[in-house]
Amino acid sequence: MLLHSVNLWNLAFYAFMVFMATLGLWDVFFGFEENKCSMSYMFEYPEYQKIELPKKLAKRYPAYELYLYGEGSYAEEHKILPLTGIPVLFLPGNAGSYKQVRSIGSIALRKAEDIDFKYHFDFFSVNFNEELVALYGGTLQKQTKFVHECIKTILKLYKGQEFAPKSVAIIGHSMGGLVARALLTLKNFKQDLINLLITQATPHVAPVMPLDRFITDFYMTVNNYWILNARHINLTTLSVAGGFRDYQVRSGLTFLPKLSHHTSALSVVTSAVPKTWVSTDHLSIVWCKQLQLTTIRAFFDLIDADTKQITENPKKKLSVLNHHFIRHPAKHFEENPAIISDLTGTSMWVPVKVSKWTYVAYNESDKIYFTFPLANHRKIYTHAYCQSTMLDTNSWIFGCINSTSMCRQGVDLSWKAELLPTIKSLTLRLQDYPSLSHLVVYVPSIHGSKFVVDCEFFKKEKRSIQLPVTHLFSFGLTSRKVILNTSGLFYNIELLNFGQIYQAFKINVVSKCSGVKEEITSIYKLHIPWSYEDSLTIAQVPSSTEISVKLHIAQPENDSHVALLKMYTSSDCQYEVTVKTSFPQILGQVVRFHGGALPAYVISSILLAYGGQLYSLFSTGHCLEYATILDKEAKPYKVDPVIMIKFLLGYKWFKELWDVLLLPELDAIVLTSQSMCFPLVSLILFLFGTCTAYWGGLLSSASVRLLSSLWLAKRPSELPKDIKMISPDLPFFTVVLIIVSWATCGAFAILLTYLYYVFKIVHLQASLTTFKNSPTVNPKHSRRSEKKSNHHKDSKEHHLRLSANDAEDSLRMHSTVINLLTWIVLLSMPSLIYWLKNLRYYFKLNPDPCKPLAFILIPTMAILGNTYTVSIKSSKLLKTTSQFPLPLAVGVIAFGSTHLYRVPCFVFIPLLFHALCNFM
């Protein structure tokens, strides 16, 4: 019965689209590495001491609180204020808890104990009542103002101390990081109150789901302020993204907006952070032990020994963050490292003249300096490469100037090295060091430890191999490969033509080794030169290793760098590198970057079907089935004018006309500015949207039938004998719902209106089912009654009568309206959830993004709930009404893809005209 109008070909197509969407969703939610984060533990019971706020402040913000984190004896000692440490304020994000501070707070406490509390940090945390600020932006400004008051309260706790702080450091998780950046937009806020800002998984560029205008307005205010005042903002800021494991906030959104800083900001993905090298999900980024250890090391290196607070020197702050989060040279941080080092003491000096050298050190009794004369190597080779498996923090490689066989002083090249998980390595371009006569590798005297040092000289062209990636539409059926035959230690595989976010590949590295008895480790590092989003893969060779290759940030137009696969290899092994397109990961990138726009495309398809039904009713007097009309009307070319408008906006005259009409910026232009335009992405999203609309329609139809059968089990229903557009209780019901909307929450009133409308449709379905199952039904009588009802339509003095065919037509129309209304309810649901969650603090939601919509939608749906096709067939307004959905479907795509809160505004217009057809 349910599928009687379903075309099998259409069913097969929509089933295929479900399969395609499932591939993309699987890549987003499951297509990443396992969680390699170590859990951070508390060694003593964590305590959260509530900081008493001024009474006026507590009254103004009854739902918010400020806490000081502590453990054990530290917590007991600091119950008696004032404090003596360095203040750090943690801001939780969307639905985040103030207790999330415990991981980094506990690690900082252990570090302070290790240095006998020479320095220590006091970690404060704000309780935002776990508000859903990523879904409802009405309280973001309130949170920002509360944080400002918290900072002033915190600094008062240190008054009278010898080294009292004048500012605080802030760690913001998720939306907490955005609130921290918003502090600078407050009129009375002094920028000097913050000395450092670290954000974790914060969507800086744009909201993940722009479900109300308060969120987008807040983003616009913050980002515009930081861009326009870039030269005056000296706040050192670090944004850390979680990588592909974080499917809630994609890493591309966490990179600080361009032009917002000159040199005082860094953005990095956790997979590229030294000593972390893992991807984190949205919650584990606050407790991932590797990342928190790195953060705390940076905090302690930021301390100024004179003031015993975080340094005010912006250059030092940036240097520390670069050292710990960008490139670690396997040495402890030094603000002014010694360039020249003394090479003295009783040591052996061993000359090495070969171009490739390996030394296995074990229980060395004497220090050894291995010297490599560069004069002859410069004639043949362009680069020198050295690596060591001893991961201590001592200097290990130097350069001698104008020396013969040994030198008393050397240039410390260890600061140029890079720390990797199993080695520290250094690559030198010889022409950059013309004054060096020798390269010196230092092997210390050690006992009980074994490590290996390797050095080699090579020509760049021999180790840089170009590998063009496969075409986007090869679908993984073709591949390209290179074979590394030479016995080198380091290779650069240049991935040509790779720089767009819609590209995704699988790289397979097969290693074959000869005569190898011990386990050998190779490191494959994907290096993206235009953003800090590198990722590392460690492989035990011989083996076959698969690497997923895709981007968080597209290559800028003016950037000519090439993405690299850096391979730290074994000289005893041969490597074969194969690249091929990964179609499931491409679909994953579509979902990852554009999944948030899917509701707009779904509603656009439903609007096209809705317009088709209205026109069918106008032209034939009957309403087609939802699935049939969706297949007929939902065509991608109908929303193509968006592409044409985008093209025309490139002309000055059209742009001026656009501005005169006060039209908002086209969403496609916003996506282009964020380098998010895929080829054919609009087509893919439209197909996914139509597929969702199709299956959603079947689901809603099945639900109505199920509810009607449950209704019939309790009480029988009959078709109404007389059609009344406005029943006696309808005005009262409408007024009550409008009052509910005004006094409580607009989304709550919309939900009640939706339930009322569903009730009316279920009742109509039950009545029709009863009528059809009645043994006294005569088809001829039914047709005669339909003709009779048509005669009565011409006279306003007679009530309209509803036939079975009219009831079926009405149900078809109502099923489409239900689908539209369902999406309006879903889009308004976040503010409803927020209101329900905070009901104990205030009964009325303010500001309320859904209130204006509710005022219009409530009377409209109240009338539509009593509307039947027989009552609007002869309406003079029906033809005009049937023409509205098409341009509105285009408008939904043009202005609602990245601004979902605008979508209901396009939906209620045809609903309103549909309701007016009853009166005109």
Tab-separated table of N, CA, C and O in Angstrom, residues 334-403:
chain	number	residue	atom	x	y	z
A	334	GLU	N	65.816	27.501	24.551
A	334	GLU	CA	66.678	28.576	25.041
A	334	GLU	C	66.296	29.839	24.286
A	334	GLU	O	66.186	29.827	23.063
A	335	GLU	N	66.118	30.908	25.047
A	335	GLU	CA	65.701	32.154	24.424
A	335	GLU	C	66.772	32.700	23.493
A	335	GLU	O	66.486	33.178	22.397
A	336	ASN	N	68.028	32.644	23.927
A	336	ASN	CA	69.161	33.093	23.115
A	336	ASN	C	70.198	31.976	23.070
A	336	ASN	O	71.175	31.995	23.826
A	337	PRO	N	69.975	30.977	22.233
A	337	PRO	CA	70.894	29.831	22.202
A	337	PRO	C	72.285	30.230	21.712
A	337	PRO	O	72.437	31.124	20.882
A	338	ALA	N	73.274	29.553	22.265
A	338	ALA	CA	74.661	29.809	21.862
A	338	ALA	C	74.889	29.247	20.463
A	338	ALA	O	74.690	28.043	20.228
A	339	ILE	N	75.287	30.116	19.546
A	339	ILE	CA	75.537	29.678	18.167
A	339	ILE	C	76.871	28.936	18.084
A	339	ILE	O	77.013	27.925	17.393
A	340	ILE	N	77.852	29.435	18.809
A	340	ILE	CA	79.188	28.835	18.806
A	340	ILE	C	79.355	28.004	20.066
A	340	ILE	O	79.110	28.481	21.182
A	341	SER	N	79.764	26.760	19.907
A	341	SER	CA	79.963	25.859	21.041
A	341	SER	C	81.423	25.435	21.112
A	341	SER	O	82.099	25.272	20.080
A	342	ASP	N	81.913	25.233	22.346
A	342	ASP	CA	83.276	24.751	22.548
A	342	ASP	C	83.319	23.251	22.359
A	342	ASP	O	82.533	22.508	22.956
A	343	LEU	N	84.272	22.807	21.546
A	343	LEU	CA	84.468	21.378	21.310
A	343	LEU	C	85.799	20.998	21.956
A	343	LEU	O	86.825	20.850	21.292
A	344	THR	N	85.797	20.879	23.271
A	344	THR	CA	87.042	20.643	23.998
A	344	THR	C	86.933	19.384	24.837
A	344	THR	O	85.908	18.713	24.836
A	345	GLY	N	88.008	19.106	25.560
A	345	GLY	CA	88.027	17.937	26.420
A	345	GLY	C	88.819	16.813	25.789
A	345	GLY	O	89.284	16.886	24.642
A	346	THR	N	89.003	15.772	26.566
A	346	THR	CA	89.749	14.610	26.067
A	346	THR	C	88.832	13.782	25.190
A	346	THR	O	88.070	12.951	25.642
A	347	SER	N	88.882	14.016	23.919
A	347	SER	CA	88.000	13.338	22.972
A	347	SER	C	88.802	12.841	21.787
A	347	SER	O	89.847	13.401	21.418
A	348	MET	N	88.297	11.797	21.193
A	348	MET	CA	88.909	11.282	19.968
A	348	MET	C	88.334	12.029	18.774
A	348	MET	O	87.143	12.330	18.736
A	349	TRP	N	89.199	12.338	17.819
A	349	TRP	CA	88.760	12.964	16.573
A	349	TRP	C	89.023	11.979	15.447
A	349	TRP	O	90.164	11.605	15.187
A	350	VAL	N	87.921	11.552	14.801
A	350	VAL	CA	88.039	10.532	13.767
A	350	VAL	C	87.575	11.121	12.437
A	350	VAL	O	86.411	11.502	12.297
A	351	PRO	N	88.459	11.235	11.455
A	351	PRO	CA	88.043	11.764	10.141
A	351	PRO	C	87.259	10.715	9.355
A	351	PRO	O	87.559	9.521	9.398
A	352	VAL	N	86.251	11.156	8.636
A	352	VAL	CA	85.438	10.281	7.792
A	352	VAL	C	85.410	10.894	6.397
A	352	VAL	O	84.951	12.027	6.228
A	353	LYS	N	85.877	10.169	5.410
A	353	LYS	CA	85.961	10.718	4.058
A	353	LYS	C	84.937	10.123	3.103
A	353	LYS	O	84.791	10.580	1.976
A	354	VAL	N	84.224	9.072	3.522
A	354	VAL	CA	83.233	8.435	2.635
A	354	VAL	C	81.970	9.280	2.586
A	354	VAL	O	81.683	10.075	3.480
A	355	SER	N	81.169	9.077	1.536
A	355	SER	CA	79.942	9.867	1.384
A	355	SER	C	78.769	9.282	2.151
A	355	SER	O	77.757	9.950	2.351
A	356	LYS	N	78.909	8.058	2.605
A	356	LYS	CA	77.834	7.432	3.373
A	356	LYS	C	78.460	6.697	4.554
A	356	LYS	O	79.383	5.899	4.372
A	357	TRP	N	77.937	6.961	5.743
A	357	TRP	CA	78.597	6.476	6.953
A	357	TRP	C	77.577	6.116	8.015
A	357	TRP	O	76.576	6.790	8.198
A	358	THR	N	77.826	4.998	8.722
A	358	THR	CA	76.980	4.535	9.824
A	358	THR	C	77.858	4.156	11.002
A	358	THR	O	78.893	3.503	10.831
A	359	TYR	N	77.433	4.569	12.186
A	359	TYR	CA	78.176	4.207	13.383
A	359	TYR	C	77.184	3.729	14.445
A	359	TYR	O	76.218	4.422	14.769
A	360	VAL	N	77.452	2.509	14.951
A	360	VAL	CA	76.620	1.939	16.008
A	360	VAL	C	77.357	2.114	17.325
A	360	VAL	O	78.449	1.576	17.517
A	361	ALA	N	76.777	2.935	18.201
A	361	ALA	CA	77.417	3.236	19.485
A	361	ALA	C	76.810	2.373	20.584
A	361	ALA	O	75.586	2.244	20.696
A	362	TYR	N	77.717	1.771	21.385
A	362	TYR	CA	77.265	0.928	22.489
A	362	TYR	C	78.335	0.897	23.570
A	362	TYR	O	79.480	0.511	23.313
A	363	ASN	N	77.987	1.340	24.777
A	363	ASN	CA	78.934	1.369	25.894
A	363	ASN	C	80.224	2.094	25.531
A	363	ASN	O	81.337	1.572	25.721
A	364	GLU	N	80.075	3.314	24.991
A	364	GLU	CA	81.254	4.093	24.616
A	364	GLU	C	81.929	4.637	25.881
A	364	GLU	O	81.299	5.237	26.735
A	365	SER	N	83.221	4.410	25.968
A	365	SER	CA	83.970	4.888	27.139
A	365	SER	C	84.522	6.288	26.928
A	365	SER	O	84.773	7.011	27.894
A	366	ASP	N	84.746	6.693	25.678
A	366	ASP	CA	85.300	8.005	25.377
A	366	ASP	C	84.367	8.774	24.443
A	366	ASP	O	83.630	8.194	23.646
A	367	LYS	N	84.464	10.092	24.541
A	367	LYS	CA	83.748	10.947	23.603
A	367	LYS	C	84.447	10.884	22.251
A	367	LYS	O	85.682	10.845	22.178
A	368	ILE	N	83.664	10.891	21.192
A	368	ILE	CA	84.235	10.805	19.854
A	368	ILE	C	83.634	11.910	18.995
A	368	ILE	O	82.423	12.120	18.999
A	369	TYR	N	84.505	12.598	18.256
A	369	TYR	CA	84.072	13.566	17.252
A	369	TYR	C	84.410	13.006	15.880
A	369	TYR	O	85.584	12.745	15.583
A	370	PHE	N	83.403	12.751	15.075
A	370	PHE	CA	83.609	12.295	13.701
A	370	PHE	C	83.549	13.518	12.795
A	370	PHE	O	82.572	14.269	12.807
A	371	THR	N	84.592	13.732	12.032
A	371	THR	CA	84.671	14.918	11.170
A	371	THR	C	84.540	14.533	9.714
A	371	THR	O	85.158	13.571	9.253
A	372	PHE	N	83.747	15.306	8.992
A	372	PHE	CA	83.502	15.078	7.571
A	372	PHE	C	84.004	16.298	6.793
A	372	PHE	O	83.373	17.363	6.847
A	373	PRO	N	85.136	16.208	6.124
A	373	PRO	CA	85.610	17.343	5.322
A	373	PRO	C	84.654	17.604	4.167
A	373	PRO	O	84.214	16.682	3.470
A	374	LEU	N	84.310	18.878	3.971
A	374	LEU	CA	83.279	19.225	3.004
A	374	LEU	C	83.822	19.656	1.648
A	374	LEU	O	83.065	19.738	0.677
A	375	ALA	N	85.104	19.935	1.562
A	375	ALA	CA	85.655	20.498	0.328
A	375	ALA	C	85.387	19.595	-0.872
A	375	ALA	O	84.890	20.048	-1.918
A	376	ASN	N	85.702	18.321	-0.762
A	376	ASN	CA	85.494	17.410	-1.887
A	376	ASN	C	84.019	17.096	-2.110
A	376	ASN	O	83.562	16.932	-3.243
A	377	HIS	N	83.252	17.020	-1.013
A	377	HIS	CA	81.823	16.687	-1.146
A	377	HIS	C	81.042	17.808	-1.836
A	377	HIS	O	80.064	17.538	-2.536
A	378	ARG	N	81.493	19.053	-1.672
A	378	ARG	CA	80.795	20.157	-2.314
A	378	ARG	C	80.834	20.047	-3.835
A	378	ARG	O	79.932	20.535	-4.525
A	379	LYS	N	81.903	19.442	-4.362
A	379	LYS	CA	82.066	19.335	-5.814
A	379	LYS	C	81.083	18.334	-6.418
A	379	LYS	O	80.731	18.430	-7.601
A	380	ILE	N	80.651	17.374	-5.600
A	380	ILE	CA	79.826	16.277	-6.136
A	380	ILE	C	78.376	16.354	-5.662
A	380	ILE	O	77.443	16.105	-6.427
A	381	TYR	N	78.186	16.752	-4.391
A	381	TYR	CA	76.862	16.670	-3.777
A	381	TYR	C	76.331	18.054	-3.435
A	381	TYR	O	77.080	19.015	-3.310
A	382	THR	N	75.018	18.115	-3.243
A	382	THR	CA	74.354	19.385	-2.895
A	382	THR	C	73.901	19.428	-1.450
A	382	THR	O	73.751	20.499	-0.878
A	383	HIS	N	73.664	18.270	-0.848
A	383	HIS	CA	73.095	18.214	0.498
A	383	HIS	C	73.831	17.204	1.378
A	383	HIS	O	74.425	16.238	0.867
A	384	ALA	N	73.762	17.448	2.672
A	384	ALA	CA	74.227	16.484	3.672
A	384	ALA	C	73.052	16.144	4.578
A	384	ALA	O	72.238	17.016	4.929
A	385	TYR	N	72.968	14.877	4.969
A	385	TYR	CA	71.879	14.422	5.831
A	385	TYR	C	72.459	13.555	6.941
A	385	TYR	O	73.251	12.653	6.689
A	386	CYS	N	72.062	13.832	8.183
A	386	CYS	CA	72.479	13.022	9.324
A	386	CYS	C	71.282	12.742	10.218
A	386	CYS	O	70.366	13.565	10.328
A	387	GLN	N	71.302	11.602	10.854
A	387	GLN	CA	70.248	11.234	11.787
A	387	GLN	C	70.826	10.430	12.933
A	387	GLN	O	71.864	9.768	12.786
A	388	SER	N	70.157	10.511	14.077
A	388	SER	CA	70.599	9.775	15.251
A	388	SER	C	69.395	9.220	15.976
A	388	SER	O	68.357	9.883	16.075
A	389	THR	N	69.549	8.008	16.496
A	389	THR	CA	68.451	7.391	17.245
A	389	THR	C	68.533	7.711	18.735
A	389	THR	O	67.681	7.274	19.503
A	390	MET	N	69.569	8.465	19.138
A	390	MET	CA	69.678	8.885	20.533
A	390	MET	C	68.905	10.196	20.701
A	390	MET	O	69.334	11.243	20.217
A	391	LEU	N	67.776	10.130	21.381
A	391	LEU	CA	66.864	11.266	21.436
A	391	LEU	C	67.067	12.105	22.691
A	391	LEU	O	66.106	12.569	23.309
A	392	ASP	N	68.329	12.306	23.096
A	392	ASP	CA	68.580	13.194	24.222
A	392	ASP	C	68.532	14.642	23.740
A	392	ASP	O	68.343	14.913	22.559
A	393	THR	N	68.726	15.571	24.664
A	393	THR	CA	68.601	16.989	24.311
A	393	THR	C	69.956	17.681	24.205
A	393	THR	O	70.023	18.905	24.202
A	394	ASN	N	71.032	16.912	24.114
A	394	ASN	CA	72.364	17.501	23.985
A	394	ASN	C	72.656	17.844	22.530
A	394	ASN	O	72.103	17.229	21.603
A	395	SER	N	73.557	18.785	22.326
A	395	SER	CA	74.005	19.112	20.966
A	395	SER	C	74.796	17.942	20.402
A	395	SER	O	75.595	17.313	21.109
A	396	TRP	N	74.606	17.659	19.136
A	396	TRP	CA	75.216	16.452	18.572
A	396	TRP	C	75.837	16.653	17.196
A	396	TRP	O	76.562	15.779	16.709
A	397	ILE	N	75.601	17.789	16.588
A	397	ILE	CA	76.181	18.008	15.265
A	397	ILE	C	76.613	19.467	15.140
A	397	ILE	O	75.898	20.379	15.577
A	398	PHE	N	77.829	19.677	14.590
A	398	PHE	CA	78.428	21.008	14.539
A	398	PHE	C	79.060	21.235	13.173
A	398	PHE	O	79.236	20.303	12.384
A	399	GLY	N	79.415	22.462	12.937
A	399	GLY	CA	80.148	22.823	11.733
A	399	GLY	C	81.416	23.570	12.099
A	399	GLY	O	81.373	24.518	12.891
A	400	CYS	N	82.541	23.148	11.557
A	400	CYS	CA	83.818	23.810	11.815
A	400	CYS	C	84.124	24.806	10.702
A	400	CYS	O	83.865	24.532	9.514
A	401	ILE	N	84.691	25.947	11.093
A	401	ILE	CA	85.026	26.989	10.132
A	401	ILE	C	86.538	27.010	9.926
A	401	ILE	O	87.296	27.156	10.891
A	402	ASN	N	86.951	26.847	8.643
A	402	ASN	CA	88.372	26.915	8.269
A	402	ASN	C	89.236	26.039	9.166
A	402	ASN	O	90.203	26.481	9.791
A	403	SER	N	88.872	24.778	9.251
A	403	SER	CA	89.628	23.835	10.074
A	403	SER	C	90.264	22.772	9.196
A	403	SER	O	89.848	22.531	8.064
